[in-house]
Short mmCIF file of C-alpha atoms and ligand atoms in Angstrom, two decimals:
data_model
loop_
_atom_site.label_atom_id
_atom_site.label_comp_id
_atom_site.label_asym_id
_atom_site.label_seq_id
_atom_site.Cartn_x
_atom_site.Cartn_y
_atom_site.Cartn_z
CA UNK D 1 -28.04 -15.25 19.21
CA UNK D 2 -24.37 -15.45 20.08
CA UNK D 3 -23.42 -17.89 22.69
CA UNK D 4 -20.48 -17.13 25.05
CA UNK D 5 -17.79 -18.88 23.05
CA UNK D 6 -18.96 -17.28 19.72
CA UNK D 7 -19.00 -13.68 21.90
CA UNK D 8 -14.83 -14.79 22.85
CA UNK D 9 -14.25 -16.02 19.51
CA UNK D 10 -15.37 -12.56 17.65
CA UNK D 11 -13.61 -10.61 20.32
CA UNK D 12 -10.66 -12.72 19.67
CA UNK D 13 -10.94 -12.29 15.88
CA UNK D 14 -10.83 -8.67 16.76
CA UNK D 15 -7.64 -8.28 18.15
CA UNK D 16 -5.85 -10.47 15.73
CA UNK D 17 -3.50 -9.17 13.52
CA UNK D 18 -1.49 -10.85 10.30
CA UNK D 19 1.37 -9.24 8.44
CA UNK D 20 3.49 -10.77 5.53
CA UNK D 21 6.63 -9.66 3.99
CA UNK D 22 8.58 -10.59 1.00
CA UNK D 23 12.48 -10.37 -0.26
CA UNK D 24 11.90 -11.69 -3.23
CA UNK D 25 12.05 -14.97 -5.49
CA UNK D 26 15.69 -15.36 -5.68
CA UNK D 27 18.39 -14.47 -3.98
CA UNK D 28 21.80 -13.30 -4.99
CA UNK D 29 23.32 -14.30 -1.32
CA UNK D 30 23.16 -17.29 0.48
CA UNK D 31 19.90 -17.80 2.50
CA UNK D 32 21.04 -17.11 5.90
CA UNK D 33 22.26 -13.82 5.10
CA UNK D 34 18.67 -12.42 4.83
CA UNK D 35 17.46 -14.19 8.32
CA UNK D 36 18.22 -11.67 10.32
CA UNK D 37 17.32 -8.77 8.56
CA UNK D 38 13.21 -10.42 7.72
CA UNK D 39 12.90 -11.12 11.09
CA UNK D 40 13.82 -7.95 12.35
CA UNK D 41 11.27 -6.40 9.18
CA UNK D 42 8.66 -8.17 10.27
CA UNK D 43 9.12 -7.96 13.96
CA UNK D 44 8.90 -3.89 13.72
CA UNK D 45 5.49 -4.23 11.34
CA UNK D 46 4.02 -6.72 14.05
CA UNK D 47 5.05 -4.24 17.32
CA UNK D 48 3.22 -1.56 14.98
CA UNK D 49 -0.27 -3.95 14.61
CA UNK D 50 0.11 -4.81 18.07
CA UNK D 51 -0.54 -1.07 18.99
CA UNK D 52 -3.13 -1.16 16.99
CA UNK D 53 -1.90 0.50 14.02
CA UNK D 54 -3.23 0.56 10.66
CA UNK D 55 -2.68 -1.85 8.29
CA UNK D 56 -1.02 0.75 5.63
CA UNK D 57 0.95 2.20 7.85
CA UNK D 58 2.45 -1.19 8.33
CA UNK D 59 3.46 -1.87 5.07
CA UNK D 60 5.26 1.73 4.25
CA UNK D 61 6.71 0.92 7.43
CA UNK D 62 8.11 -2.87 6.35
CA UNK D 63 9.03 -1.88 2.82
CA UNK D 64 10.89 0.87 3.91
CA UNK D 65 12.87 -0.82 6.24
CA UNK D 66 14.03 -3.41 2.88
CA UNK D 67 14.01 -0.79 0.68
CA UNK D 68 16.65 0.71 3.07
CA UNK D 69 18.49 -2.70 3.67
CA UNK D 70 20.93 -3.57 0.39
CA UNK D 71 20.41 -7.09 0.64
CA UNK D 72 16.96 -7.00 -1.14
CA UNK D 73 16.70 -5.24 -5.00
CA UNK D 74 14.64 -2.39 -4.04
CA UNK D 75 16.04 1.46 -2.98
CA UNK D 76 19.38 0.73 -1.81
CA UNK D 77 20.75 -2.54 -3.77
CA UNK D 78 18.15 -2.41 -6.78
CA UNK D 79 19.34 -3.70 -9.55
CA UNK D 80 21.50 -2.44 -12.44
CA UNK D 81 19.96 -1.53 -15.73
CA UNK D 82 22.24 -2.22 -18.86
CA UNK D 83 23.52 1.33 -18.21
CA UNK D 84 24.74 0.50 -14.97
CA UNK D 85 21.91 2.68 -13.24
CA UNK D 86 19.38 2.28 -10.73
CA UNK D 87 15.39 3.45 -11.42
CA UNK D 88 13.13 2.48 -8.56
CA UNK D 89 9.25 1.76 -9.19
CA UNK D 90 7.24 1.08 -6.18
CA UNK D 91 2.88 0.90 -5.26
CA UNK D 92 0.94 0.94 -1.96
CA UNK D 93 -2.63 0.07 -1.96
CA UNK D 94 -5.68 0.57 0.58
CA UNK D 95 -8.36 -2.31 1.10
CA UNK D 96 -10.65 0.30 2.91
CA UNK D 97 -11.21 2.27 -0.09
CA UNK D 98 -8.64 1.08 -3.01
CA UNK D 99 -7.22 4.14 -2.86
CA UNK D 100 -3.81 3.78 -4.67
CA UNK D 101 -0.12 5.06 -5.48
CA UNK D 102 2.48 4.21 -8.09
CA UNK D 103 5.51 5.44 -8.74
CA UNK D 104 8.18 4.08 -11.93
CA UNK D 105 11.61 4.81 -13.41
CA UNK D 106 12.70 7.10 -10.19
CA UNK D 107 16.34 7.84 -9.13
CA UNK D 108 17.66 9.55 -6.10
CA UNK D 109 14.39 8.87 -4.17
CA UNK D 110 15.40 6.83 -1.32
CA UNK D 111 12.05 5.17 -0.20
CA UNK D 112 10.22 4.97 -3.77
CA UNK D 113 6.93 3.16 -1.54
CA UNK D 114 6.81 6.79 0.59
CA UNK D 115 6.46 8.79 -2.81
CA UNK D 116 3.70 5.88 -4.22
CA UNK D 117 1.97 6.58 -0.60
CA UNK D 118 2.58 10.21 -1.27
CA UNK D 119 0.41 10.24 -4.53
CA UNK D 120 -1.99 8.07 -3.22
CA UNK D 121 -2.54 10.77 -0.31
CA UNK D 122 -1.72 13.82 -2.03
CA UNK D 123 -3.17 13.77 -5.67
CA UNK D 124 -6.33 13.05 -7.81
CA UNK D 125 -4.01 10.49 -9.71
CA UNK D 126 -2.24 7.22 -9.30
CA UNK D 127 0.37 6.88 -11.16
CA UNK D 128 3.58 8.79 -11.64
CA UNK D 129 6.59 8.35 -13.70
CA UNK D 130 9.82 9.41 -13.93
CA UNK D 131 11.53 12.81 -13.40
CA UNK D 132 8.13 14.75 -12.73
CA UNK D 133 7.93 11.91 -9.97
CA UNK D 134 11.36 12.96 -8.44
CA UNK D 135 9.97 16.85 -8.37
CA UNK D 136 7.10 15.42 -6.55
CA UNK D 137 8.97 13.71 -4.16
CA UNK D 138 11.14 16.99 -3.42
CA UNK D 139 8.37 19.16 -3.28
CA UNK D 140 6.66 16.96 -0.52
CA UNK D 141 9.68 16.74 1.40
CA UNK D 142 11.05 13.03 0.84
CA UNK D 143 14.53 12.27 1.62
CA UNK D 144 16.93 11.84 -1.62
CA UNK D 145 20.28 10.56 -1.99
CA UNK D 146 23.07 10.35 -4.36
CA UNK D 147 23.31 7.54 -7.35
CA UNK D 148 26.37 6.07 -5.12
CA UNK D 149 24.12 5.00 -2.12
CA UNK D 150 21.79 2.93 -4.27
CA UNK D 151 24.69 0.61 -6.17
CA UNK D 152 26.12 -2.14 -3.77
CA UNK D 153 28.87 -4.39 -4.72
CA UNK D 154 27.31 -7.21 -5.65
CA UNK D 155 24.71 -5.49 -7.92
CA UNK D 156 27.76 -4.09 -10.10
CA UNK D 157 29.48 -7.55 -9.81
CA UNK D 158 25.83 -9.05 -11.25
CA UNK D 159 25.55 -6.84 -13.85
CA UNK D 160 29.48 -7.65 -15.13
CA UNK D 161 28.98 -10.90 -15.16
CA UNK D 162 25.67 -10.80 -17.11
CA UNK D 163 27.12 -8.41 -19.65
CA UNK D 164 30.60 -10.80 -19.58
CA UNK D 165 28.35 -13.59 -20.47
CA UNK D 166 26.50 -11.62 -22.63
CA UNK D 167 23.04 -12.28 -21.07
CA UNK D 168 20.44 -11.35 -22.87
CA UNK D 169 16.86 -9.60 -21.69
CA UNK D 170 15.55 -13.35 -22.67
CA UNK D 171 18.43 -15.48 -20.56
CA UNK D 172 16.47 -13.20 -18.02
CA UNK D 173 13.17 -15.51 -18.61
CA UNK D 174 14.71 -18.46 -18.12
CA UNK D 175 13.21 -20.03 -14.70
CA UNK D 176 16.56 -20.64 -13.40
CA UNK D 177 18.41 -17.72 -14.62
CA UNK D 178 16.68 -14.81 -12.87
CA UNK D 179 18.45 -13.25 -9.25
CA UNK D 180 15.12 -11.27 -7.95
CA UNK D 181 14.92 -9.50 -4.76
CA UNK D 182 12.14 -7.27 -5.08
CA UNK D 183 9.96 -6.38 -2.02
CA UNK D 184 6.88 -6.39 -0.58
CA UNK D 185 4.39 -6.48 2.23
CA UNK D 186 0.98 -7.19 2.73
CA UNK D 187 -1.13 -6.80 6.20
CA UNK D 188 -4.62 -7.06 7.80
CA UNK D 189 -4.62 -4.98 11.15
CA UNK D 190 -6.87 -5.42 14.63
CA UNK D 191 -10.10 -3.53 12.79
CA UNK D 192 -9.68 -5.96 9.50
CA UNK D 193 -8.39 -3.28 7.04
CA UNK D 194 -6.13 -4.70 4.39
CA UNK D 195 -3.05 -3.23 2.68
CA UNK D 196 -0.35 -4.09 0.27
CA UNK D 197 2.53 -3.06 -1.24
CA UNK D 198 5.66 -3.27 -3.43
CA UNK D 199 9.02 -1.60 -4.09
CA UNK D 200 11.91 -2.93 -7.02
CA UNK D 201 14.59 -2.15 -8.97
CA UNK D 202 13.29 -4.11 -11.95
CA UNK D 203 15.82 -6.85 -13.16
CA UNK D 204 19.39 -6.98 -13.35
CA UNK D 205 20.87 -5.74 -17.13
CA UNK D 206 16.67 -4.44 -18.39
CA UNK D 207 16.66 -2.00 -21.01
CA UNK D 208 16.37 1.80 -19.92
CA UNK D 209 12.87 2.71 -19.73
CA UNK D 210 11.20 -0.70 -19.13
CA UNK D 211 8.88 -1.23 -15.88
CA UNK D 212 7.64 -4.77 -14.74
CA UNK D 213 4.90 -5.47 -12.65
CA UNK D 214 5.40 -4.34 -9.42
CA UNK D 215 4.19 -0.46 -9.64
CA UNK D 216 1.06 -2.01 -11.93
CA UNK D 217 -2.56 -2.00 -9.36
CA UNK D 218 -3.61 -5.69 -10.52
CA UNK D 219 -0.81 -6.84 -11.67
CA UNK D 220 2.11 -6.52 -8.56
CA UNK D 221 -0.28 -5.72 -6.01
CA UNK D 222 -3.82 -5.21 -4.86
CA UNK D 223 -5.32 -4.80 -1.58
CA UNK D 224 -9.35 -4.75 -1.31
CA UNK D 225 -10.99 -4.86 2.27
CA UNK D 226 -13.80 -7.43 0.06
CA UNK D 227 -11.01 -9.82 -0.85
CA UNK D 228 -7.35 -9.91 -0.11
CA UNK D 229 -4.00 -7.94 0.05
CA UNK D 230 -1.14 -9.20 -2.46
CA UNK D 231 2.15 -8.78 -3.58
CA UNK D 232 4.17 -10.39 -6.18
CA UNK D 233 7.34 -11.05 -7.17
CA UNK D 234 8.92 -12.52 -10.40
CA UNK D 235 9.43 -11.90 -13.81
CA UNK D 236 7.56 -8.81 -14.22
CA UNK D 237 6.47 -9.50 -17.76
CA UNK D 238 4.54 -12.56 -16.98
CA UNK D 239 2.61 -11.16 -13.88
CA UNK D 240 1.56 -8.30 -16.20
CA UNK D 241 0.13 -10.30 -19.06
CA UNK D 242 -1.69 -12.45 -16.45
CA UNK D 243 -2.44 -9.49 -14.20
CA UNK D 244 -1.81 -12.07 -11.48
CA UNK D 245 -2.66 -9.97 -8.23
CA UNK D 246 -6.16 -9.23 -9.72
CA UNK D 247 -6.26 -12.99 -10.04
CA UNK D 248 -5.18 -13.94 -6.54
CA UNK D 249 -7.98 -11.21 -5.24
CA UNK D 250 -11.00 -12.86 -7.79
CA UNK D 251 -9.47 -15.83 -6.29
CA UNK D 252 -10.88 -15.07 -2.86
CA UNK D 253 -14.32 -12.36 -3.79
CA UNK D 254 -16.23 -14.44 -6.23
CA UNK D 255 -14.67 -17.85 -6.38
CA UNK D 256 -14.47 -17.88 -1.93
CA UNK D 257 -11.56 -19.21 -1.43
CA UNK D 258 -9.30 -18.82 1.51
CA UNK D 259 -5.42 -17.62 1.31
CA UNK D 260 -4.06 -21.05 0.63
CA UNK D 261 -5.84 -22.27 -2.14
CA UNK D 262 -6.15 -18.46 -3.80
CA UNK D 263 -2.51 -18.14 -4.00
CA UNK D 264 -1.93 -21.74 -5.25
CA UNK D 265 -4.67 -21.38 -8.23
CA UNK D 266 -3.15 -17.87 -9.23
CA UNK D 267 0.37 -19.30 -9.18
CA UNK D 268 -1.23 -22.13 -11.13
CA UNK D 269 -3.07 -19.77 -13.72
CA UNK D 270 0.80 -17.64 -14.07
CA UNK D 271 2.76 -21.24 -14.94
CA UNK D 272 -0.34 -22.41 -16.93
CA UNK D 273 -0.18 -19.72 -19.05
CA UNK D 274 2.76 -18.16 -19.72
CA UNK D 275 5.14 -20.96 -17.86
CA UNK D 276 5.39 -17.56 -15.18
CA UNK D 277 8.51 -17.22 -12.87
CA UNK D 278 8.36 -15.86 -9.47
CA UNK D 279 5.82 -16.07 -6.74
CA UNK D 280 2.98 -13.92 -4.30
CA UNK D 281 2.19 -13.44 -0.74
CA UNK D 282 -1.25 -13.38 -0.29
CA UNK D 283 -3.43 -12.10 2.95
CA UNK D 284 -7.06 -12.98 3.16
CA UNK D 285 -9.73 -11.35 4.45
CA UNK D 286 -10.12 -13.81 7.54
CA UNK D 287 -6.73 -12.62 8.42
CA UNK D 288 -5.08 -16.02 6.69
CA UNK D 289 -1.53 -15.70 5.33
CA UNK D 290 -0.32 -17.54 2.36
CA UNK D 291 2.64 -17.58 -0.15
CA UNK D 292 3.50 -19.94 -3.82
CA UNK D 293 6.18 -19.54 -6.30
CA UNK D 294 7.00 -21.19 -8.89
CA UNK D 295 11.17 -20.67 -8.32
CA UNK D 296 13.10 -22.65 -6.32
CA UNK D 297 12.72 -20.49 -3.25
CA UNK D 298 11.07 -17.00 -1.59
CA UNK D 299 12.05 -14.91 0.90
CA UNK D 300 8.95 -14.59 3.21
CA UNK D 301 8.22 -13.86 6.93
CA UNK D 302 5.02 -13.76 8.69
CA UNK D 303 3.45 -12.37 11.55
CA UNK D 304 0.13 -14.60 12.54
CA UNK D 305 -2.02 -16.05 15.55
CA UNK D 306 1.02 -14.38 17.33
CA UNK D 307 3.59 -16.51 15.74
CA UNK D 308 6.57 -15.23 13.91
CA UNK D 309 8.20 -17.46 10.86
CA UNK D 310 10.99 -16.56 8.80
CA UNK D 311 11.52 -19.40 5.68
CA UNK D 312 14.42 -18.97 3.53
CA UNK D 313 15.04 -22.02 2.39
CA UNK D 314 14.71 -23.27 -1.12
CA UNK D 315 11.25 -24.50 -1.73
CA UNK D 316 9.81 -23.07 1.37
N1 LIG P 1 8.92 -8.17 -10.50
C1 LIG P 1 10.08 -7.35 -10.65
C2 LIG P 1 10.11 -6.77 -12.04
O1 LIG P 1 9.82 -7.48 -12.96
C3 LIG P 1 11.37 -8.06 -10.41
C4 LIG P 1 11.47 -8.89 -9.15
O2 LIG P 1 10.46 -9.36 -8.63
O3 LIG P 1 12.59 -9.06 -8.65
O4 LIG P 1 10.48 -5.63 -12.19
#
């Protein structure tokens, strides 16, 4: 038998809504440039909760909004491949079902996480790559836009002085050398449904062709109604070999543990093992929000118990 105050508390639980966003481990401005801009993410994912929206469309609504801002490395502002180009890779996931969408080594598409959404929702498959990608994205309808509107300033300024210093792909490893800005979001909405997702440019001066972790189910993200939503950022290599989302998510199902400690003992299992670099946002299925990294700093803002926090401070 319920008594009144458990009847309040489940109605309460209910209504509650938590939403997460990420721009990234590292940042190639100072800080306070990206205030602004999270808060205003997040703020616009929350209004959509409130109105009892779905979780999904939540985060295709938040990454979209940083995939269209060039502060963060993901659409406009990825970064620059040795070549000096941009290729987008991008995933969505859905805790109700695990229905999922992937999309790598794209160009032109403006919001990579509506064409991962779009194969999710419009194909047996999850997973597409490349130029057959881009003719799915025109033959749904998605926007496109020229190679000039993805490549800001400060990603071509990067990428000379990486290639001045002659930076190497393992320089890139190095846990203080990496500038990441990849994005992501994860969100439980007012019926409890989770979703995640994740949108990047890869890192600054990678070899043509390679893809890191964030278009990878299990790997960059996951989102399972049974466990957790996630979404990582980092050196892409070492969230693959660890397939670190998968681990935050086993975190919660079969070891029960809540957002906190699940996202601390998968960061701890990435360093452990392959001394990882970079760091997760992690919603539960209680609706609690958590975030670790092993960098100096991450980008986050949250939307919980009707609180909004920004942190964008080094080790935040
Ligand atoms: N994880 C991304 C990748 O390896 C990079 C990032 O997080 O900035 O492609």
């Amino acid at each position: 038998m319920f008594s009144p105050s458990d009847r309040l508390e489940a109605v309460k639980l209910m209504n509650d809504f938590s939403l997460m966003i990420h721009g990234g481990a590292g940042a190639l401005l100072p800080p306070s440039r990206y205030e602004e801009s999270l808060r205003g993410v997040v703020e616009s994912g929350a209004r959509l909760l409130e109105d009892g929206g779905s979780a999904l469309d939540a985060v295709s609504r938040c990454v979209s909004l940083l995939e269209d801002d060039p502060l963060y490395n993901a659409g406009r502002g990825s970064a620059l491949n040795t070549m000096g180009q941009v290729f987008c890779d991008a995933s969505i996931m859905d805790g109700r079902n695990m229905a999922a969408g992937a999309v790598a080594g794209v160009r032109g598409v403006k919001n990579p996480v509506l064409l991962a959404r779009a194969i999710m929702e419009n194909t047996p498959h999850v997973f597409l790559i490349g130029p057959a990608a881009e003719n799915f994205a025109r033959a749904r309808g998605l926007n496109f836009e020229s190679p000039e509107y993805f490549v800001t300033d400060e990603r071509a300024a990067e990428l000379a002085e990486m290639q001045g210093r002659q930076s190497d792909l393992l320089s890139r490893l190095n846990p203080q050398g990496g500038v990441m800005g990849t994005v992501g979001a994860v969100a439980r909405d007012k019926f409890g449904n989770l979703a995640a997702a994740t949108s990047t440019g890869g890192l600054a001066n990678q070899l043509e062709g390679r893809v890191g972790d964030s278009p990878l189910i299990g790997a960059g993200v996951i989102a399972d109604n049974a466990s957790c939503a996630v979404s990582c950022t980092g050196v892409g290599e070492h969230f693959i070999k660890t397939s670190l989302a998968r681990m935050a998510a086993f975190n919660v199902e079969f070891r029960d543990m809540r957002a906190e400690e699940a996202a601390r003992e998968a960061l701890r299992y990435l360093v452990d093992k392959v001394r990882g670099v970079g760091g997760l946002i992690l919603i539960d299925r209680h609706g609690g929000c958590a975030q670790a990294h092993s960098t100096p700093g991450m980008l986050t803002a949250k939307a919980e118990n009707g609180a909004i926090i920004v942190r964008t401070k080094a080790g935040t």
